[in-house]
């Protein structure tokens, strides 16, 4: 009878461990089990240095989508974004490439506009800001190159 009790306890322990493992992989891996609904938006940048696919898109620090792909078209970087359906963007919104922390990963930040006209799936954000080139700024500072 005691062997049967030990097997049950071990089985429960293994089951709880597997549930914890699944929970951690879903949260850390950012797996979308619900399969949320998104719509595509494009943003054209002069450069996207350091930006990668599946990077977060944020509004006011809240994740609202991801970078779906980055392509070079006519020597400009065209970034395809996936934005949640419940987020409506104005046509004068600004897409900026920012850095988390001083040397952290890049992400796309969208600053909502004030226009009455909303973007539709497949539309393009025309107002964009490329990432700040920290290496260039430090080089200019060290070697005393200042814009006049």
Backbone as CSV, one residue per row, in Angstrom:
resi,resn,N_x,N_y,N_z,CA_x,CA_y,CA_z,C_x,C_y,C_z
1,UNK,0.822,-1.200,0.000,0.000,0.000,0.000,0.861,1.257,0.000
2,UNK,2.016,1.220,0.674,2.889,2.395,0.734,3.503,2.691,-0.625
3,UNK,3.847,1.638,-1.409,4.434,1.848,-2.723,3.438,2.579,-3.623
4,UNK,2.161,2.247,-3.510,1.120,2.892,-4.298,1.020,4.384,-3.947
5,UNK,1.110,4.748,-2.666,1.052,6.152,-2.235,2.238,6.941,-2.768
6,UNK,3.421,6.383,-2.748,4.619,7.064,-3.250,4.480,7.318,-4.753
7,UNK,3.971,6.352,-5.489,3.800,6.509,-6.927,2.802,7.627,-7.241
8,UNK,1.755,7.719,-6.463,0.776,8.798,-6.671,1.408,10.158,-6.401
9,UNK,2.160,10.274,-5.324,2.809,11.549,-4.986,3.808,11.933,-6.074
10,UNK,4.601,10.981,-6.541,5.575,11.259,-7.603,4.839,11.663,-8.887
11,UNK,3.768,10.979,-9.214,2.989,11.318,-10.398,2.418,12.724,-10.332
12,UNK,1.888,13.107,-9.180,1.351,14.461,-8.996,2.478,15.489,-9.113
13,UNK,3.623,15.191,-8.526,4.787,16.092,-8.575,5.249,16.297,-10.027
14,UNK,5.336,15.211,-10.790,5.746,15.302,-12.200,4.705,16.097,-12.995
15,UNK,3.428,15.868,-12.754,2.369,16.588,-13.454,2.442,18.092,-13.176
16,UNK,2.625,18.470,-11.910,2.741,19.890,-11.541,3.991,20.493,-12.179
17,UNK,5.077,19.741,-12.205,6.301,20.219,-12.853,6.111,20.482,-14.334
18,UNK,5.384,19.595,-14.999,5.122,19.789,-16.429,4.239,21.001,-16.669
19,UNK,3.245,21.214,-15.811,2.401,22.410,-15.939,3.222,23.678,-15.768
20,UNK,4.121,23.682,-14.800,4.998,24.842,-14.586,5.886,25.083,-15.798
21,UNK,6.420,24.032,-16.379,7.275,24.136,-17.558,6.513,24.716,-18.747
22,UNK,5.298,24.263,-18.938,4.457,24.791,-20.020,4.153,26.263,-19.776
23,UNK,3.814,26.624,-18.549,3.513,28.016,-18.210,4.717,28.920,-18.483
24,UNK,5.891,28.490,-18.073,7.109,29.300,-18.264,7.428,29.438,-19.745
25,UNK,7.325,28.328,-20.529,7.653,28.439,-21.939,6.676,29.319,-22.693
26,UNK,5.414,29.305,-22.327,4.439,30.174,-22.994,4.725,31.630,-22.652
27,UNK,5.007,31.943,-21.403,5.246,33.330,-21.006,6.580,33.863,-21.491
28,UNK,7.645,33.091,-21.385,8.959,33.571,-21.820,9.094,33.534,-23.338
29,UNK,8.463,32.565,-23.960,8.543,32.443,-25.410,7.565,33.338,-26.139
30,UNK,6.707,34.019,-25.426,5.698,34.916,-25.992,4.855,34.200,-27.045
31,UNK,4.437,32.991,-26.714,3.592,32.217,-27.615,2.159,32.696,-27.451
32,UNK,1.519,32.955,-28.577,0.142,33.441,-28.548,-0.805,32.261,-28.749
33,UNK,-1.252,31.667,-27.634,-2.131,30.501,-27.713,-3.535,30.872,-28.167
34,UNK,-3.954,32.084,-27.874,-5.305,32.508,-28.221,-5.384,32.826,-29.717
35,UNK,-4.248,33.179,-30.315,-4.239,33.499,-31.743,-4.941,34.800,-32.014
36,UNK,-4.528,35.849,-31.315,-5.149,37.156,-31.447,-5.239,37.621,-32.889
37,UNK,-6.074,38.587,-33.111,-6.305,39.102,-34.456,-5.488,40.369,-34.654
38,UNK,-4.793,40.431,-35.786,-3.912,41.553,-36.102,-4.204,42.044,-37.507
39,UNK,-3.792,43.288,-37.788,-3.872,43.800,-39.149,-2.514,44.377,-39.532
40,UNK,-2.166,44.329,-40.832,-0.842,44.784,-41.267,-0.802,46.287,-41.525
41,UNK,0.310,46.886,-41.139,0.604,48.297,-41.416,2.069,48.348,-41.853
42,UNK,2.400,49.234,-42.775,3.787,49.397,-43.213,4.334,50.715,-42.685
43,UNK,5.648,50.737,-42.473,6.342,51.964,-42.101,7.649,51.988,-42.883
44,UNK,7.976,53.140,-43.498,9.176,53.260,-44.323,10.208,54.109,-43.575
45,UNK,11.392,53.520,-43.351,12.477,54.185,-42.630,13.684,54.354,-43.540
46,UNK,14.505,55.367,-43.263,15.759,55.519,-43.995,16.758,54.459,-43.552
47,UNK,16.696,54.047,-42.289,17.524,52.966,-41.762,16.806,52.319,-40.584
48,UNK,17.066,51.026,-40.391,16.462,50.305,-39.266,17.558,49.569,-38.491
49,UNK,18.712,50.163,-38.403,19.887,49.536,-37.793,19.553,48.895,-36.439
50,UNK,19.712,47.566,-36.352,19.488,46.843,-35.105,18.082,46.304,-34.913
51,UNK,17.134,46.696,-35.757,15.758,46.208,-35.620,15.659,44.810,-36.229
52,UNK,14.908,43.924,-35.586,14.793,42.543,-36.052,13.332,42.129,-36.140
53,UNK,13.107,41.041,-36.884,11.771,40.467,-37.002,11.306,39.998,-35.626
54,UNK,10.014,40.052,-35.390,9.345,39.665,-34.137,9.637,40.607,-32.976
55,UNK,10.216,41.762,-33.247,10.421,42.768,-32.220,9.076,43.389,-31.863
56,UNK,8.941,43.828,-30.625,7.674,44.406,-30.175,7.405,45.771,-30.797
57,UNK,6.128,46.055,-30.956,5.643,47.386,-31.320,4.870,47.874,-30.107
58,UNK,5.208,49.074,-29.634,4.591,49.588,-28.412,3.952,50.944,-28.635
59,UNK,2.910,51.184,-27.860,2.305,52.508,-27.743,2.251,52.811,-26.260
60,UNK,2.854,53.897,-25.836,2.903,54.297,-24.423,3.450,53.183,-23.528
61,UNK,4.417,52.423,-24.036,5.038,51.368,-23.247,4.266,50.064,-23.189
62,UNK,3.147,49.982,-23.911,2.321,48.775,-23.913,2.473,48.084,-25.266
63,UNK,2.777,46.783,-25.253,2.940,46.023,-26.494,1.599,45.919,-27.223
64,UNK,1.586,46.344,-28.499,0.357,46.311,-29.299,0.548,45.543,-30.606
65,UNK,1.745,44.979,-30.802,1.996,44.248,-32.035,3.438,43.822,-32.149
66,UNK,3.802,43.367,-33.347,5.166,42.910,-33.610,5.612,43.335,-35.003
67,UNK,6.928,43.278,-35.209,7.502,43.498,-36.534,7.380,42.178,-37.282
68,UNK,6.669,42.192,-38.405,6.433,40.971,-39.173,7.577,40.694,-40.144
69,UNK,8.073,41.730,-40.825,9.183,41.557,-41.762,9.827,42.902,-42.043
70,UNK,11.064,42.834,-42.542,11.809,44.033,-42.927,12.372,43.775,-44.321
71,UNK,12.086,44.680,-45.260,12.551,44.516,-46.641,13.181,45.811,-47.128
72,UNK,14.111,45.681,-48.068,14.727,46.834,-48.706,14.033,47.067,-50.037
73,UNK,13.371,48.210,-50.162,12.680,48.558,-51.398,13.089,49.981,-51.767
74,UNK,13.667,50.134,-52.966,14.151,51.441,-53.447,15.084,52.102,-52.436
75,UNK,15.995,51.311,-51.877,17.006,51.776,-50.925,16.422,52.363,-49.650
76,UNK,15.209,51.953,-49.322,14.581,52.320,-48.055,14.128,51.051,-47.355
77,UNK,14.149,51.083,-46.036,13.726,49.926,-45.248,12.212,49.996,-45.042
78,UNK,11.506,49.000,-45.574,10.058,48.917,-45.411,9.790,47.872,-44.340
79,UNK,9.203,48.332,-43.223,8.935,47.465,-42.081,7.446,47.154,-42.058
80,UNK,7.128,45.856,-42.122,5.736,45.428,-42.031,5.417,45.126,-40.576
81,UNK,4.417,45.811,-40.046,4.020,45.663,-38.645,2.695,44.921,-38.562
82,UNK,2.535,44.148,-37.501,1.247,43.506,-37.188,0.715,44.187,-35.934
83,UNK,-0.408,44.864,-36.064,-1.013,45.627,-34.970,-2.315,44.944,-34.550
84,UNK,-2.541,44.862,-33.244,-3.782,44.245,-32.736,-5.009,44.952,-33.299
85,UNK,-6.048,44.165,-33.560,-7.289,44.702,-34.137,-7.953,45.770,-33.272
86,UNK,-7.800,45.671,-31.957,-8.473,46.630,-31.088,-7.747,47.973,-31.012
87,UNK,-6.591,48.104,-31.655,-5.815,49.351,-31.671,-6.062,50.051,-33.000
88,UNK,-6.580,51.249,-32.933,-6.831,52.043,-34.135,-5.788,53.155,-34.212
89,UNK,-5.095,53.235,-35.355,-4.048,54.238,-35.540,-4.507,55.332,-36.494
90,UNK,-4.194,56.580,-36.152,-4.505,57.703,-37.010,-3.464,57.778,-38.132
91,UNK,-3.831,58.397,-39.260,-2.914,58.443,-40.397,-1.719,59.368,-40.161
92,UNK,-1.749,60.188,-39.106,-0.596,61.047,-38.799,0.210,60.522,-37.605
93,UNK,0.031,59.243,-37.261,0.824,58.628,-36.190,2.288,58.575,-36.621
94,UNK,3.185,58.552,-35.633,4.624,58.536,-35.907,5.215,57.219,-35.414
95,UNK,5.941,56.525,-36.286,6.638,55.289,-35.922,8.114,55.627,-35.703
96,UNK,8.633,55.292,-34.530,10.026,55.566,-34.189,10.695,54.279,-33.753
97,UNK,11.985,54.155,-34.065,12.753,53.013,-33.585,13.507,53.466,-32.350
98,UNK,13.241,52.815,-31.231,13.822,53.183,-29.936,14.638,52.023,-29.387
99,UNK,15.380,52.318,-28.331,16.198,51.309,-27.665,15.739,51.165,-26.235
100,UNK,15.585,49.908,-25.782,15.244,49.659,-24.382,16.515,49.784,-23.569
101,UNK,16.575,50.792,-22.720,17.785,51.024,-21.939,18.861,51.665,-22.795
102,UNK,20.072,51.741,-22.270,21.167,52.396,-22.979,21.665,51.570,-24.155
103,UNK,21.873,50.284,-23.942,22.378,49.417,-25.008,21.455,48.232,-25.253
104,UNK,20.182,48.388,-24.946,19.229,47.279,-25.054,18.773,47.031,-26.474
105,UNK,17.784,46.149,-26.586,17.260,45.788,-27.891,16.397,46.913,-28.464
106,UNK,16.286,46.927,-29.777,15.475,47.916,-30.481,14.015,47.471,-30.503
107,UNK,13.125,48.443,-30.566,11.694,48.175,-30.727,11.072,49.348,-31.464
108,UNK,9.858,49.170,-31.940,9.150,50.235,-32.654,8.154,50.858,-31.695
109,UNK,8.248,52.176,-31.566,7.297,52.912,-30.732,6.417,53.742,-31.656
110,UNK,5.120,53.636,-31.447,4.179,54.421,-32.243,3.581,55.500,-31.354
111,UNK,3.692,56.725,-31.821,3.084,57.861,-31.132,1.797,58.198,-31.880
112,UNK,0.642,58.044,-31.227,-0.630,58.308,-31.914,-0.737,59.760,-32.366
113,UNK,-1.411,59.946,-33.472,-1.628,61.291,-34.003,-2.952,61.865,-33.538
114,UNK,-3.314,62.987,-34.111,-4.550,63.650,-33.719,-5.569,63.719,-34.835
115,UNK,-5.278,63.077,-35.949,-6.154,63.122,-37.108,-7.440,62.323,-36.870
116,UNK,-8.471,62.703,-37.597,-9.731,61.960,-37.549,-9.672,60.727,-38.452
117,UNK,-8.774,60.766,-39.452,-8.677,59.679,-40.419,-7.836,58.541,-39.843
118,UNK,-8.373,57.317,-39.903,-7.679,56.146,-39.371,-7.005,55.369,-40.494
119,UNK,-5.927,54.656,-40.131,-5.248,53.785,-41.077,-6.041,52.494,-41.236
120,UNK,-6.043,51.962,-42.436,-6.708,50.699,-42.728,-5.649,49.629,-42.942
121,UNK,-6.005,48.355,-42.851,-5.030,47.288,-43.084,-4.304,47.475,-44.417
122,UNK,-2.976,47.385,-44.360,-2.151,47.544,-45.554,-1.682,48.962,-45.801
123,UNK,-2.215,49.955,-45.074,-1.788,51.344,-45.242,-0.363,51.537,-44.731
124,UNK,0.207,52.707,-45.027,1.580,53.010,-44.656,1.647,54.208,-43.718
125,UNK,2.452,54.068,-42.666,2.753,55.204,-41.794,3.819,56.042,-42.498
126,UNK,3.499,57.299,-42.773,4.428,58.141,-43.523,5.393,58.892,-42.616
127,UNK,5.015,59.094,-41.373,5.880,59.795,-40.428,6.697,58.772,-39.653
128,UNK,8.010,58.747,-39.877,8.871,57.796,-39.179,10.137,58.485,-38.685
129,UNK,10.733,57.909,-37.652,12.015,58.389,-37.116,12.955,57.203,-37.026
130,UNK,14.114,57.263,-37.707,15.067,56.155,-37.632,15.724,56.104,-36.256
131,UNK,16.432,55.001,-35.959,17.089,54.895,-34.646,18.241,55.881,-34.521
132,UNK,18.519,56.282,-33.298,19.671,57.143,-33.036,20.917,56.276,-33.116
133,UNK,21.907,56.723,-33.882,23.152,55.971,-34.035,24.086,56.358,-32.891
134,UNK,24.047,55.575,-31.825,24.823,55.864,-30.619,26.319,55.859,-30.906
135,UNK,26.781,54.932,-31.742,28.206,54.867,-32.075,28.663,56.149,-32.758
136,UNK,27.846,56.652,-33.664,28.189,57.881,-34.384,28.214,59.075,-33.422
137,UNK,27.219,59.137,-32.528,27.190,60.232,-31.553,28.414,60.216,-30.647
138,UNK,28.786,59.028,-30.163,29.961,58.921,-29.290,31.222,59.290,-30.064
139,UNK,31.322,58.821,-31.309,32.482,59.162,-32.142,32.589,60.653,-32.370
140,UNK,31.473,61.300,-32.654,31.484,62.754,-32.841,31.886,63.473,-31.560
141,UNK,31.418,62.985,-30.436,31.764,63.608,-29.156,33.248,63.439,-28.848
142,UNK,33.770,62.224,-29.031,35.167,61.938,-28.719,36.113,62.720,-29.610
143,UNK,35.788,62.811,-30.896,36.679,63.495,-31.830,36.315,64.950,-32.031
144,UNK,35.366,65.462,-31.268,35.047,66.891,-31.266,34.320,67.382,-32.492
145,UNK,33.640,66.511,-33.198,32.872,66.935,-34.371,31.500,67.379,-33.903
146,UNK,31.220,68.662,-34.048,29.937,69.201,-33.626,29.313,69.900,-34.809
147,UNK,28.041,69.634,-35.044,27.321,70.313,-36.135,27.122,71.772,-35.771
148,UNK,27.332,72.616,-36.753,27.139,74.059,-36.517,25.962,74.558,-37.282
